[in-house]
Amino acid sequence: MNELPPKSGRTPGPDMVPTQPNPLRQDAPGSITEMPSPSHMGHIHINTDVNYQAMVDFYIKLFNGEETAQNPGNPMTFITYDDFDHRIVVMYKEGWGTKPDRAVGYSHLAFCYQSLGEVLFIYKRMREWGYKPHWTINHGNSTSFYYKDPDGNEVETVVDNFPAIETKAYKMHYQFSEDFGPMKDGDFDPDKMVELFEAGMPDTILLDRNEVKRLIAEGKL
Ligand SMILES: [Fe+2]
C-alpha cells in the first residue's frame, strides 16, 4: 500500500458542500408510466492492482481530467472530466494481478469528442507521453483511435463523421451492407492524418470513408 499516492490537499468545509438534496426533478407519484431509459452513461469503475498509479495517471492525462476524491480506507481514485463528480474510478485491488489477454467483459470504453481536431490533438499529446493507439480507423460512421490503458483495457477516442441522427442512419442502413466493403479498408496511419490535417485538408474529406480509402490507396494516409 505504500505506493499509493498521498491524499490530495482538499480542505473539507461546510460552506463547500450542499446541505440538503437538490434533485434535478421530482416526479409526482404515479406520473411515470413507462420504463425510463437512462439520461446518460454515468461512470465506470476499473479494478487494478500493480498498475494503480499508472492507471490514475493515464486517465487524468487522457481526459485532461481532475481527481475529485480518494478513498484511502478502500483505496480508489475518483476522476472526472466535466461537472459530474466522477466518470472513472480506479480501484486498487491488492493481489489481483494483471488483466488476462483474452478476457470476457467490456471490450472497450468509447469517449466522444466534438471534432477531428480534438481527437488529433489528443493523439499528439498521448504520443508525446508514450501512449500510442494500436488501431486507427474510419468506420464510416465514426473516426476512431483505440488506445490501451496500462492494464490493457481498450479505450476509444472517437468523433462521429455526421451529426448523431445521420450517424445512426448510416449505422442502421449502410455500415454492414455489401457496398460498404471490408471494415479494415478504413485503417489509416495516424501520423499521416495529422500531416494532412495540419496541411489544411478539410474535415469533410478526412472524415469521409471513401476519401480516406482513396488517400490510403495513394499512400497519403
Ligand atoms: Fe467503439
Coordinates of N, CA and C and ligand atoms in Angstrom, one line a residue:
M1 N 0.8 -1.2 0.0 CA 0.0 0.0 0.0 C 0.9 1.3 0.0
N2 N 2.2 1.1 0.3 CA 3.0 2.4 0.4 C 3.2 3.0 -1.0
E3 N 2.8 2.4 -2.1 CA 3.0 3.0 -3.4 C 1.8 3.9 -3.8
L4 N 0.7 3.9 -2.9 CA -0.4 4.7 -3.3 C -0.1 6.2 -3.1
P5 N -0.7 7.0 -3.9 CA -0.4 8.5 -3.8 C -1.0 9.1 -2.6
P6 N -0.4 10.2 -2.1 CA -0.9 10.8 -0.9 C -2.3 11.4 -1.2
K7 N -3.1 11.5 -0.2 CA -4.4 12.2 -0.4 C -4.1 13.7 -0.7
S8 N -4.9 14.1 -1.7 CA -4.6 15.5 -2.2 C -5.1 16.5 -1.1
G9 N -4.7 17.8 -1.4 CA -4.8 18.8 -0.3 C -6.2 19.5 -0.2
R10 N -7.2 18.8 -0.5 CA -8.5 19.4 -0.4 C -8.9 19.6 1.1
T11 N -9.4 20.8 1.4 CA -9.8 21.1 2.8 C -11.3 21.0 2.9
P12 N -11.9 20.0 3.6 CA -13.3 20.0 3.7 C -13.8 21.2 4.5
G13 N -14.9 21.7 4.1 CA -15.5 22.8 4.8 C -17.0 22.8 4.6
P14 N -17.8 23.2 5.6 CA -19.2 23.1 5.5 C -19.8 24.1 4.4
D15 N -19.0 25.1 4.1 CA -19.5 26.1 3.1 C -19.3 25.5 1.7
M16 N -18.6 24.4 1.5 CA -18.3 23.9 0.2 C -19.2 22.8 -0.2
V17 N -20.1 22.4 0.6 CA -20.9 21.2 0.3 C -22.4 21.6 0.5
P18 N -23.3 21.1 -0.4 CA -24.7 21.3 -0.2 C -25.2 20.6 1.1
T19 N -26.2 21.2 1.7 CA -26.6 20.7 3.0 C -27.9 19.9 2.9
Q20 N -28.6 20.0 1.8 CA -29.8 19.2 1.6 C -29.9 18.8 0.2
P21 N -30.6 17.6 -0.1 CA -30.7 17.2 -1.5 C -31.4 18.3 -2.4
N22 N -30.9 18.4 -3.6 CA -31.5 19.4 -4.5 C -31.7 18.7 -5.9
P23 N -32.6 17.8 -6.0 CA -32.8 16.9 -7.2 C -33.1 17.7 -8.4
L24 N -32.6 17.2 -9.6 CA -32.9 17.8 -10.9 C -34.4 17.9 -11.1
R25 N -35.1 16.9 -10.7 CA -36.5 16.8 -11.0 C -37.2 16.0 -9.9
Q26 N -38.4 16.3 -9.6 CA -39.1 15.4 -8.7 C -40.4 15.0 -9.4
D27 N -40.6 13.7 -9.5 CA -41.8 13.2 -10.2 C -42.9 12.9 -9.2
A28 N -44.1 13.3 -9.5 CA -45.2 13.1 -8.7 C -45.5 11.6 -8.7
P29 N -46.0 11.0 -7.6 CA -46.3 9.6 -7.6 C -47.3 9.2 -8.7
G30 N -47.0 8.2 -9.4 CA -47.9 7.8 -10.5 C -47.6 8.4 -11.8
S31 N -46.7 9.5 -11.8 CA -46.5 10.2 -13.1 C -45.6 9.5 -14.1
I32 N -44.8 8.6 -13.6 CA -44.0 7.8 -14.6 C -44.8 6.5 -14.9
T33 N -45.1 6.4 -16.2 CA -45.9 5.3 -16.6 C -45.3 4.3 -17.6
E34 N -44.1 4.7 -18.0 CA -43.3 3.8 -18.9 C -41.9 3.6 -18.4
M35 N -41.3 2.5 -18.8 CA -39.9 2.1 -18.4 C -39.0 3.3 -18.9
P36 N -38.3 3.9 -17.9 CA -37.4 5.0 -18.3 C -36.1 4.4 -19.0
S37 N -35.6 5.2 -19.9 CA -34.2 4.9 -20.4 C -33.3 5.9 -19.7
P38 N -32.0 5.5 -19.6 CA -31.0 6.4 -18.9 C -31.0 7.8 -19.5
S39 N -30.7 8.8 -18.7 CA -30.4 10.1 -19.3 C -29.0 10.2 -19.9
H40 N -28.1 9.5 -19.4 CA -26.7 9.4 -19.9 C -26.0 8.3 -19.2
M41 N -24.8 7.9 -19.8 CA -24.0 7.0 -19.1 C -23.3 7.7 -17.9
G42 N -23.1 7.0 -16.9 CA -22.6 7.7 -15.7 C -21.1 7.6 -15.5
H43 N -20.7 6.4 -15.0 CA -19.2 6.3 -14.7 C -18.9 4.8 -14.8
I44 N -17.6 4.6 -14.8 CA -17.0 3.3 -14.8 C -16.0 3.1 -13.7
H45 N -16.1 1.9 -13.0 CA -15.1 1.6 -12.0 C -14.2 0.5 -12.6
I46 N -12.9 0.7 -12.5 CA -12.0 -0.3 -13.0 C -11.1 -0.8 -11.9
N47 N -11.1 -2.1 -11.8 CA -10.2 -2.8 -10.8 C -8.8 -2.9 -11.4
T48 N -7.9 -2.6 -10.5 CA -6.5 -2.7 -10.9 C -5.6 -3.0 -9.7
D49 N -4.4 -3.5 -9.9 CA -3.5 -3.8 -8.8 C -2.2 -3.2 -9.0
V50 N -1.2 -3.9 -9.7 CA 0.1 -3.4 -9.8 C 0.3 -2.0 -10.5
N51 N -0.7 -1.7 -11.4 CA -0.6 -0.5 -12.2 C -1.4 0.6 -11.6
Y52 N -1.8 0.6 -10.4 CA -2.7 1.5 -9.8 C -2.4 3.0 -10.2
Q53 N -1.2 3.4 -9.8 CA -0.8 4.8 -10.1 C -0.7 5.1 -11.6
A54 N -0.2 4.2 -12.3 CA -0.1 4.4 -13.8 C -1.5 4.5 -14.4
M55 N -2.5 3.8 -13.9 CA -3.8 3.8 -14.4 C -4.4 5.2 -14.0
V56 N -4.2 5.7 -12.8 CA -4.7 7.0 -12.5 C -4.1 8.1 -13.4
D57 N -2.8 8.0 -13.6 CA -2.1 8.9 -14.5 C -2.7 8.9 -15.9
F58 N -2.9 7.7 -16.4 CA -3.4 7.5 -17.8 C -4.7 8.3 -17.9
Y59 N -5.6 8.0 -17.1 CA -7.0 8.6 -17.3 C -7.0 10.1 -17.0
I60 N -6.2 10.5 -16.1 CA -6.2 12.0 -15.9 C -5.6 12.7 -17.1
K61 N -4.5 12.1 -17.7 CA -3.9 12.6 -18.9 C -4.9 12.5 -20.0
L62 N -5.4 11.4 -20.3 CA -6.3 11.2 -21.4 C -7.5 12.2 -21.4
F63 N -8.1 12.4 -20.2 CA -9.3 13.2 -20.1 C -8.9 14.7 -19.9
N64 N -7.6 15.0 -19.7 CA -7.3 16.3 -19.2 C -8.2 16.5 -18.0
G65 N -8.3 15.5 -17.1 CA -9.2 15.3 -16.1 C -8.7 15.8 -14.7
E66 N -9.5 15.6 -13.7 CA -9.1 16.0 -12.4 C -9.6 14.9 -11.4
E67 N -8.8 14.8 -10.4 CA -9.2 13.9 -9.3 C -10.1 14.6 -8.4
T68 N -11.3 14.0 -8.1 CA -12.2 14.6 -7.2 C -12.2 14.0 -5.8
A69 N -11.7 12.8 -5.6 CA -11.6 12.2 -4.3 C -10.8 11.0 -4.3
Q70 N -10.3 10.6 -3.1 CA -9.7 9.3 -2.9 C -10.4 8.7 -1.7
N71 N -10.4 7.4 -1.7 CA -10.9 6.7 -0.5 C -9.7 5.9 0.0
P72 N -9.1 6.5 1.0 CA -7.9 5.8 1.5 C -8.2 4.5 2.2
G73 N -9.3 4.4 2.8 CA -9.7 3.1 3.5 C -9.9 1.9 2.6
N74 N -10.4 2.2 1.4 CA -10.7 1.2 0.4 C -10.1 1.8 -0.9
P75 N -8.8 1.7 -1.1 CA -8.2 2.7 -2.0 C -8.8 2.7 -3.4
M76 N -9.2 3.9 -3.7 CA -9.7 4.2 -5.1 C -9.6 5.7 -5.3
T77 N -9.4 6.0 -6.6 CA -9.3 7.4 -7.0 C -10.4 7.7 -7.9
F78 N -11.2 8.8 -7.6 CA -12.3 9.2 -8.5 C -11.8 10.3 -9.4
I79 N -12.1 10.2 -10.7 CA -11.6 11.1 -11.7 C -12.8 11.5 -12.5
T80 N -12.8 12.8 -12.9 CA -13.8 13.3 -13.8 C -13.2 14.2 -14.8
Y81 N -14.1 14.5 -15.9 CA -13.6 15.4 -16.9 C -14.7 16.5 -17.2
D82 N -15.7 16.6 -16.4 CA -16.8 17.5 -16.6 C -17.4 17.9 -15.2
D83 N -18.7 18.3 -15.2 CA -19.3 18.7 -14.0 C -19.7 17.5 -13.1
F84 N -19.7 16.3 -13.7 CA -20.1 15.2 -12.8 C -19.0 14.9 -11.8
D85 N -19.4 14.3 -10.7 CA -18.4 14.2 -9.6 C -17.4 13.0 -9.9
H86 N -17.8 12.1 -10.7 CA -16.8 11.1 -11.2 C -17.2 10.4 -12.5
R87 N -16.3 10.1 -13.3 CA -16.5 9.4 -14.6 C -15.8 8.1 -14.6
I88 N -14.6 8.1 -14.1 CA -13.8 6.8 -14.0 C -13.4 6.7 -12.5
V89 N -13.5 5.5 -12.0 CA -12.9 5.3 -10.7 C -11.9 4.1 -10.8
V90 N -10.7 4.4 -10.4 CA -9.6 3.4 -10.4 C -9.5 2.8 -9.0
M91 N -9.8 1.5 -8.9 CA -9.9 0.9 -7.6 C -8.7 -0.1 -7.4
Y92 N -8.0 0.1 -6.3 CA -6.8 -0.7 -6.0 C -7.3 -2.1 -5.4
K93 N -6.9 -3.1 -6.1 CA -7.2 -4.5 -5.6 C -5.9 -5.3 -5.4
E94 N -5.4 -5.2 -4.2 CA -4.1 -5.8 -3.9 C -4.2 -7.3 -4.1
G95 N -3.2 -7.8 -4.9 CA -3.1 -9.2 -5.1 C -3.9 -9.7 -6.3
W96 N -4.6 -8.8 -7.0 CA -5.5 -9.3 -8.1 C -4.6 -9.5 -9.4
G97 N -3.4 -8.9 -9.4 CA -2.6 -9.2 -10.6 C -2.9 -8.4 -11.8
T98 N -2.7 -9.0 -12.9 CA -2.9 -8.3 -14.2 C -4.1 -8.9 -15.0
K99 N -4.5 -8.1 -16.0 CA -5.6 -8.5 -16.8 C -5.2 -9.5 -17.8
P100 N -6.0 -10.6 -18.0 CA -5.6 -11.6 -19.0 C -5.8 -11.0 -20.4
D101 N -5.0 -11.5 -21.3 CA -5.1 -11.0 -22.7 C -6.5 -11.2 -23.3
R102 N -7.1 -12.3 -23.0 CA -8.4 -12.6 -23.6 C -9.4 -12.7 -22.5
A103 N -10.0 -11.6 -22.1 CA -11.0 -11.6 -21.0 C -12.4 -11.3 -21.5
V104 N -13.3 -12.0 -21.0 CA -14.7 -11.6 -21.3 C -15.0 -10.3 -20.5
G105 N -16.1 -9.7 -20.9 CA -16.5 -8.5 -20.2 C -16.4 -7.3 -21.2
Y106 N -16.3 -6.1 -20.7 CA -16.3 -5.0 -21.6 C -15.1 -5.1 -22.6
S107 N -15.4 -4.8 -23.9 CA -14.3 -4.8 -24.9 C -13.6 -3.4 -24.8
H108 N -14.3 -2.4 -24.9 CA -13.7 -1.1 -24.7 C -14.7 0.0 -24.3
L109 N -14.1 1.1 -23.8 CA -14.9 2.3 -23.5 C -14.7 3.3 -24.5
A110 N -15.7 4.0 -25.0 CA -15.5 5.0 -26.1 C -15.9 6.3 -25.5
F111 N -15.1 7.3 -25.8 CA -15.3 8.7 -25.3 C -15.4 9.6 -26.6
C112 N -16.5 10.3 -26.6 CA -16.8 11.1 -27.9 C -16.3 12.5 -27.7
Y113 N -15.8 13.0 -28.8 CA -15.2 14.4 -28.9 C -16.0 15.1 -30.0
Q114 N -15.7 16.5 -30.0 CA -16.5 17.3 -30.9 C -16.0 17.5 -32.3
S115 N -14.7 17.1 -32.5 CA -14.1 17.4 -33.8 C -13.0 16.5 -34.0
L116 N -12.6 16.4 -35.3 CA -11.4 15.6 -35.6 C -10.2 16.3 -35.0
G117 N -10.2 17.6 -35.1 CA -9.1 18.4 -34.5 C -8.8 18.0 -33.0
E118 N -9.9 17.8 -32.3 CA -9.7 17.4 -30.9 C -9.1 16.0 -30.8
V119 N -9.6 15.1 -31.6 CA -9.1 13.7 -31.5 C -7.6 13.7 -31.9
L120 N -7.2 14.5 -32.9 CA -5.8 14.5 -33.4 C -4.9 15.2 -32.3
F121 N -5.4 16.2 -31.7 CA -4.7 16.9 -30.6 C -4.4 15.9 -29.5
I122 N -5.4 15.2 -29.1 CA -5.2 14.1 -28.1 C -4.2 13.1 -28.5
Y123 N -4.3 12.7 -29.8 CA -3.3 11.7 -30.3 C -1.9 12.3 -30.2
K124 N -1.7 13.5 -30.5 CA -0.3 14.1 -30.5 C 0.2 14.2 -29.0
R125 N -0.7 14.6 -28.1 CA -0.3 14.7 -26.7 C 0.0 13.3 -26.1
M126 N -0.9 12.3 -26.5 CA -0.7 11.0 -25.9 C 0.6 10.4 -26.5
R127 N 0.9 10.7 -27.8 CA 2.1 10.2 -28.4 C 3.3 10.7 -27.6
E128 N 3.3 12.0 -27.3 CA 4.4 12.6 -26.5 C 4.6 11.9 -25.2
W129 N 3.5 11.5 -24.6 CA 3.5 10.9 -23.2 C 3.8 9.4 -23.3
G130 N 3.9 8.9 -24.5 CA 4.3 7.5 -24.7 C 3.1 6.5 -24.9
Y131 N 1.9 7.0 -25.1 CA 0.8 6.2 -25.3 C 0.4 6.3 -26.8
K132 N 0.6 5.2 -27.5 CA 0.3 5.2 -28.9 C -1.0 4.3 -29.2
P133 N -1.9 4.7 -30.0 CA -3.0 3.9 -30.3 C -2.6 2.7 -31.1
H134 N -3.2 1.5 -30.9 CA -2.9 0.3 -31.6 C -3.8 0.2 -32.8
W135 N -4.8 1.0 -33.0 CA -5.7 0.9 -34.1 C -6.4 2.3 -34.4
T136 N -6.3 2.7 -35.6 CA -6.9 4.0 -36.0 C -7.7 3.7 -37.3
I137 N -8.9 4.0 -37.3 CA -9.8 3.6 -38.4 C -10.9 4.6 -38.7
N138 N -11.3 4.8 -39.9 CA -12.5 5.4 -40.3 C -13.6 4.3 -40.5
H139 N -14.5 4.2 -39.5 CA -15.6 3.2 -39.6 C -16.7 3.5 -40.5
G140 N -16.6 4.7 -41.1 CA -17.7 5.1 -41.9 C -18.6 6.1 -41.1
N141 N -19.1 5.5 -40.0 CA -19.9 6.3 -39.1 C -19.1 7.2 -38.2
S142 N -17.9 6.8 -37.9 CA -17.0 7.5 -37.0 C -15.6 7.4 -37.4
T143 N -14.7 8.2 -36.8 CA -13.3 8.1 -36.9 C -12.7 7.9 -35.5
S144 N -12.0 6.7 -35.3 CA -11.8 6.2 -34.0 C -10.3 5.9 -33.8
F145 N -9.8 6.3 -32.6 CA -8.4 6.0 -32.2 C -8.6 5.1 -31.0
Y146 N -7.9 3.9 -31.0 CA -8.0 2.9 -29.9 C -6.7 2.8 -29.2
Y147 N -6.7 3.1 -27.9 CA -5.6 3.0 -27.0 C -5.7 1.9 -26.0
K148 N -4.7 1.5 -25.4 CA -4.8 0.6 -24.2 C -4.3 1.3 -23.0
D149 N -5.0 1.2 -21.9 CA -4.5 1.8 -20.6 C -3.4 0.8 -20.1
P150 N -2.8 1.2 -19.0 CA -1.6 0.4 -18.5 C -2.0 -1.0 -18.2
D151 N -3.2 -1.3 -17.9 CA -3.6 -2.7 -17.7 C -4.0 -3.4 -18.9
G152 N -4.1 -2.7 -20.1 CA -4.6 -3.4 -21.3 C -6.0 -3.2 -21.6
N153 N -6.7 -2.4 -20.8 CA -8.1 -2.1 -21.2 C -8.2 -1.1 -22.4
E154 N -9.0 -1.5 -23.3 CA -9.1 -0.6 -24.5 C -10.0 0.6 -24.3
V155 N -9.5 1.7 -24.8 CA -10.2 3.0 -24.7 C -10.2 3.6 -26.1
E156 N -11.4 4.0 -26.5 CA -11.5 4.6 -27.8 C -11.8 6.1 -27.7
T157 N -11.1 6.9 -28.4 CA -11.4 8.3 -28.6 C -12.0 8.5 -30.0
V158 N -13.2 9.1 -30.1 CA -14.0 9.0 -31.3 C -14.7 10.3 -31.6
V159 N -14.7 10.6 -32.9 CA -15.5 11.7 -33.4 C -16.5 11.1 -34.4
D160 N -17.8 11.4 -34.3 CA -18.7 10.9 -35.3 C -18.5 11.7 -36.6
N161 N -18.7 11.0 -37.7 CA -18.5 11.6 -39.0 C -19.7 12.4 -39.5
F162 N -20.8 12.3 -38.8 CA -22.0 13.0 -39.1 C -22.7 13.4 -37.8
P163 N -23.7 14.3 -37.9 CA -24.5 14.5 -36.7 C -25.1 13.2 -36.2
A164 N -25.5 13.2 -35.0 CA -25.9 11.9 -34.4 C -27.0 11.2 -35.1
I165 N -28.0 11.9 -35.5 CA -29.1 11.2 -36.2 C -28.7 10.6 -37.6
E166 N -27.8 11.3 -38.2 CA -27.3 10.8 -39.5 C -26.3 9.6 -39.3
T167 N -25.6 9.7 -38.2 CA -24.7 8.6 -37.9 C -25.5 7.3 -37.6
K168 N -26.6 7.5 -36.9 CA -27.4 6.4 -36.6 C -28.0 5.8 -37.8
A169 N -28.4 6.6 -38.8 CA -29.0 6.1 -40.0 C -27.9 5.4 -40.8
Y170 N -26.7 5.9 -40.8 CA -25.6 5.2 -41.5 C -25.4 3.8 -40.9
K171 N -25.4 3.8 -39.6 CA -25.2 2.5 -38.9 C -26.3 1.5 -39.3
M172 N -27.5 2.0 -39.3 CA -28.7 1.1 -39.4 C -28.8 0.7 -40.9
H173 N -28.4 1.5 -41.8 CA -28.8 1.2 -43.2 C -27.6 1.0 -44.2
Y174 N -26.4 1.3 -43.7 CA -25.3 1.2 -44.7 C -24.1 0.5 -44.2
Q175 N -23.7 0.6 -42.9 CA -22.4 0.3 -42.5 C -22.0 -1.2 -42.8
F176 N -22.9 -2.1 -42.7 CA -22.5 -3.5 -42.9 C -23.2 -4.1 -44.2
S177 N -23.6 -3.2 -45.1 CA -24.1 -3.6 -46.4 C -23.0 -4.1 -47.3
E178 N -23.4 -4.7 -48.4 CA -22.3 -5.2 -49.3 C -21.5 -4.0 -49.9
D179 N -22.2 -2.9 -50.2 CA -21.5 -1.7 -50.7 C -20.4 -1.2 -49.8
F180 N -20.5 -1.5 -48.6 CA -19.6 -0.9 -47.6 C -18.2 -1.4 -47.7
G181 N -18.0 -2.7 -48.0 CA -16.7 -3.2 -48.1 C -16.1 -3.6 -46.8
P182 N -14.9 -4.3 -46.8 CA -14.3 -4.7 -45.6 C -14.0 -3.6 -44.7
M183 N -14.3 -3.7 -43.4 CA -14.1 -2.7 -42.4 C -12.6 -2.2 -42.4
K184 N -11.7 -3.1 -42.5 CA -10.2 -2.8 -42.4 C -9.8 -1.8 -43.5
D185 N -10.6 -1.7 -44.6 CA -10.2 -0.7 -45.6 C -10.1 0.7 -45.1
G186 N -10.7 0.9 -43.9 CA -10.7 2.3 -43.4 C -9.5 2.5 -42.4
D187 N -8.6 1.5 -42.3 CA -7.5 1.7 -41.4 C -6.5 2.7 -41.9
F188 N -6.1 3.7 -41.2 CA -5.2 4.8 -41.6 C -4.1 5.0 -40.7
D189 N -3.1 5.7 -41.2 CA -1.8 6.0 -40.4 C -2.1 7.3 -39.7
P190 N -2.1 7.3 -38.3 CA -2.4 8.5 -37.6 C -1.5 9.6 -37.8
D191 N -0.2 9.3 -38.0 CA 0.8 10.4 -38.3 C 0.5 11.1 -39.6
K192 N 0.1 10.3 -40.6 CA -0.3 10.9 -41.9 C -1.6 11.7 -41.8
M193 N -2.5 11.2 -40.9 CA -3.7 12.0 -40.7 C -3.4 13.4 -40.1
V194 N -2.5 13.4 -39.1 CA -2.1 14.7 -38.6 C -1.4 15.6 -39.6
E195 N -0.6 15.0 -40.5 CA 0.1 15.8 -41.5 C -1.0 16.4 -42.5
L196 N -1.9 15.6 -42.9 CA -2.9 16.1 -43.8 C -3.8 17.2 -43.2
F197 N -4.1 16.9 -41.9 CA -5.0 17.9 -41.2 C -4.2 19.2 -41.0
E198 N -3.0 19.1 -40.6 CA -2.2 20.4 -40.4 C -1.8 21.1 -41.7
A199 N -1.9 20.3 -42.8 CA -1.6 21.0 -44.1 C -2.9 21.7 -44.6
G200 N -4.0 21.5 -43.9 CA -5.2 22.2 -44.2 C -6.3 21.4 -44.9
M201 N -6.1 20.1 -45.0 CA -7.1 19.3 -45.7 C -8.4 19.3 -44.8
P202 N -9.6 19.6 -45.4 CA -10.7 19.8 -44.5 C -11.3 18.5 -43.9
D203 N -12.0 18.7 -42.8 CA -12.6 17.5 -42.1 C -13.6 16.8 -43.1
T204 N -14.2 17.6 -43.9 CA -15.2 16.9 -44.8 C -14.6 15.9 -45.7
I205 N -13.3 16.0 -46.0 CA -12.5 14.9 -46.7 C -12.0 13.9 -45.7
L206 N -11.3 14.4 -44.6 CA -10.6 13.5 -43.7 C -11.6 12.6 -42.9
L207 N -12.8 12.9 -42.8 CA -13.8 12.1 -42.2 C -14.6 11.2 -43.1
D208 N -14.4 11.4 -44.4 CA -15.2 10.7 -45.4 C -14.5 9.3 -45.7
R209 N -15.2 8.3 -45.4 CA -14.6 6.9 -45.5 C -14.1 6.7 -47.0
N210 N -14.9 7.1 -48.0 CA -14.5 6.9 -49.4 C -13.2 7.7 -49.7
E211 N -13.1 8.9 -49.2 CA -12.0 9.8 -49.4 C -10.8 9.2 -48.7
V212 N -11.0 8.7 -47.5 CA -10.0 8.1 -46.7 C -9.4 6.9 -47.4
K213 N -10.3 6.1 -48.0 CA -9.8 4.9 -48.7 C -9.0 5.3 -49.9
R214 N -9.4 6.4 -50.6 CA -8.7 6.9 -51.8 C -7.3 7.3 -51.3
L215 N -7.2 8.1 -50.2 CA -6.0 8.7 -49.7 C -5.0 7.5 -49.3
I216 N -5.6 6.5 -48.7 CA -4.8 5.3 -48.3 C -4.2 4.7 -49.6
A217 N -5.0 4.5 -50.6 CA -4.6 3.8 -51.8 C -3.5 4.6 -52.5
E218 N -3.5 6.0 -52.3 CA -2.5 6.8 -52.9 C -1.2 6.9 -52.0
G219 N -1.3 6.2 -50.9 CA -0.1 6.3 -50.0 C 0.0 7.5 -49.1
K220 N -1.1 8.3 -49.1 CA -1.1 9.6 -48.4 C -1.6 9.5 -47.0
L221 N -2.3 8.4 -46.7 CA -2.9 8.2 -45.4 C -2.9 6.7 -45.0
Ligands
FE1 FE -16.4 1.6 -30.1

